[in-house]
């Protein structure tokens, strides 16, 4: 399951095992929630919360088939550790972009 | 000088004319014609040819010394033989043996032989107080009391009134009977009639006969001791047999209700229980199974000792027996991080007749002991034909370890029941010490033996031989596992020579061209050389744990270069195997094999790996594969400790299709509570969690296990493992293995399956 980097405004497709069909929508919905939490945490400079969320994204994404989310989470975790506000904003934007354009195909 | 008036009464009146004290009778003198003018008699026997006489003495003494009478320990018979010989040889009328009473105040007549009536008699007592001079002489004189004229000799004349006169005794020759330096009695030679000039050789003969009496007494004492020992031994044997029979029947009687108790406890375990109840029941079940094991050992031992153990005599396959024993112990070896390898020499016959169950029991005991007493290094099992035996089917198992060893002075006793080399080792390593005693008996029943050699601190080798029959017509023999590896260029890499030997022989038999390398660096050099020469390897069997460059480092280097192209890599994993399996998948390698290497595993893994990597169907073998063994009837109870709800859902989804039961804890503190009150086979532990992290939780679980004497539960760390230090921390905390996050379904299921197959 290779998740291509978003290169343009095109949608891109992630193929996921049918076994996970029930839980994938919930996972993606939780990432939308994360986006909101990330933004408010950024506003409050709450890097600890950001680090926890990023760590979870890194640990969970690939398991669901979203390697890109693991990748974004990994970067964001490191950025949170060094309190790098602009980098976190950048990763948050990447996450939002990914969530907007992803299409899941179950097989 | 003749001085006895009744000279004429003697048949033989001739005596030597020369010295009367001669050490050797000379025939010429014996035939002298000088008329004796005194009444003292010469040796009446000297009428015979002296040489013949001497020969007769020697012959008689020789016969006596060897005679049954003297050596059998039958003292009355021995004494009778001596007195008879004495009368005959010295031609006297009376010969008697007297022994001191225990208080030494008198001597008692044990046997008197009278040559005239040819009669034996006994039971007369002479008090020492009545004959002080005689007894004094007897006690102090070195040699015999030689009284040529008993009536005049100061040492014997005390007897005149009571003894000599009434019996008409003229001369006495009394030799002391000594035992351990003390005079214990006397051999009396009494000449009836006139005084008699005893010759020195006659004194010597009497002394020799007295020595015979000593020998006879010693033989009798020996017989008495032997008799006592025999009686004691028989009594002990009867008692021991009774003990063994009692133990056998007791053990059996105890086992029956014990089985019910344990069975019921198992059923109870499956029912809903309060945490407190579960805690009690856990201890109850553990103690129950320990007790049952002990009883089984006692039952076995007592059965063997009571002679009730009947060995089976059935056809079996030796390689299966060995595989089974190794299979059972592999997990223990892996848990301790020990290298366990078994090499079955190709010339050993495998189609045998005997008792496979009991043979397995011996092997499990010997290998189990080696693992128990080894903290670091390896346990190697070599199976060969016994070089000391020339019959086929006599097989030697040698189990060598790098453990604590056994002091030389304990090597003989470790095979005794309830014995370990050192009482302190019992405390450290546990065990009843019955295993080796049982194995020894079993090996002896199989016409073999068990022995050990060892260097304390360096390790031990336990050898066991058994003599089994070889099947003459192996009936319905299973076709050997066959895989066509003809011409497949294979490189086997392992730092343990035994493993290389096993790989070379097994793969060689399947047609592969096997080259060996003893280290990661050597392997890379060899792969490079072969590639440059245009003959690249097709199959690489790579040990994970090697000093220097380890297997995964080699695999990573292969990925970086073109050397890995077209190469099927199979990892040989052992300790921390779940982590190794995960890494094998992460690196996209051909497959893995959990050590110890078994032919069947090797066959399967290579078939699948070659088929998979080449995109072709697995190589065909002679027979279709056996149906997969049924999966364990009991599914694993898995505790997932994870704070991320998404990951909780994910793992639940992974396990939905399996029979495994999943329980979830949101953080370490909840996990610890659940662990204390429940039972889990495997814990999947996330490391970074709020409230209580995975390191703390794992350490707490390990402590609780130690405090409650529980076996360690398999704890698998789930982490991204970004840093090397993190890996160290994970294992230091007490995790067994590690799976890299994000967790893939195949990896998780493989790891759980592998755990299920290899748990003891």
CSV table of C-alpha atoms in Angstrom, one decimal, chain A residues 1 19-20 22-23 26-27 30-31 55-56 58-60 62-64 67 70 77, chain B residues 643-647 649-650 653-654 656-657 686 688 690 720 741-745:
chain,number,residue,atom,x,y,z
A,1,UNK,CA,0.0,0.0,0.0
A,19,UNK,CA,-11.6,-6.2,6.7
A,20,UNK,CA,-11.1,-2.7,7.8
A,22,UNK,CA,-16.0,-0.7,9.2
A,23,UNK,CA,-13.4,1.3,11.0
A,26,UNK,CA,-14.2,6.5,11.9
A,27,UNK,CA,-10.4,6.8,11.7
A,30,UNK,CA,-11.0,11.3,14.1
A,31,UNK,CA,-8.3,12.9,12.0
A,55,UNK,CA,2.6,10.3,18.0
A,56,UNK,CA,-0.7,8.5,17.6
A,58,UNK,CA,2.5,8.2,13.4
A,59,UNK,CA,1.7,4.9,15.2
A,60,UNK,CA,-1.8,4.4,13.7
A,62,UNK,CA,0.2,2.9,8.4
A,63,UNK,CA,-1.8,0.2,10.2
A,64,UNK,CA,-4.9,1.5,8.5
A,67,UNK,CA,1.3,5.6,5.3
A,70,UNK,CA,2.3,8.1,9.6
A,77,UNK,CA,6.0,14.8,16.5
B,643,UNK,CA,-4.0,4.7,24.5
B,644,UNK,CA,-4.9,5.4,20.9
B,645,UNK,CA,-8.6,4.5,20.3
B,646,UNK,CA,-7.9,4.2,16.6
B,647,UNK,CA,-5.1,1.6,17.2
B,649,UNK,CA,-10.0,-0.5,16.9
B,650,UNK,CA,-7.4,-1.6,14.4
B,653,UNK,CA,-10.3,-5.6,13.5
B,654,UNK,CA,-7.1,-7.6,12.9
B,656,UNK,CA,-11.8,-10.3,14.5
B,657,UNK,CA,-11.3,-13.2,12.1
B,686,UNK,CA,2.4,0.3,23.7
B,688,UNK,CA,4.3,5.8,25.2
B,690,UNK,CA,-0.4,8.7,29.5
B,720,UNK,CA,8.2,2.9,16.3
B,741,UNK,CA,4.6,0.4,14.7
B,742,UNK,CA,2.5,0.8,12.6
B,743,UNK,CA,1.5,-2.8,13.2
B,744,UNK,CA,0.7,-4.7,10.0
B,745,UNK,CA,-1.9,-7.4,10.2
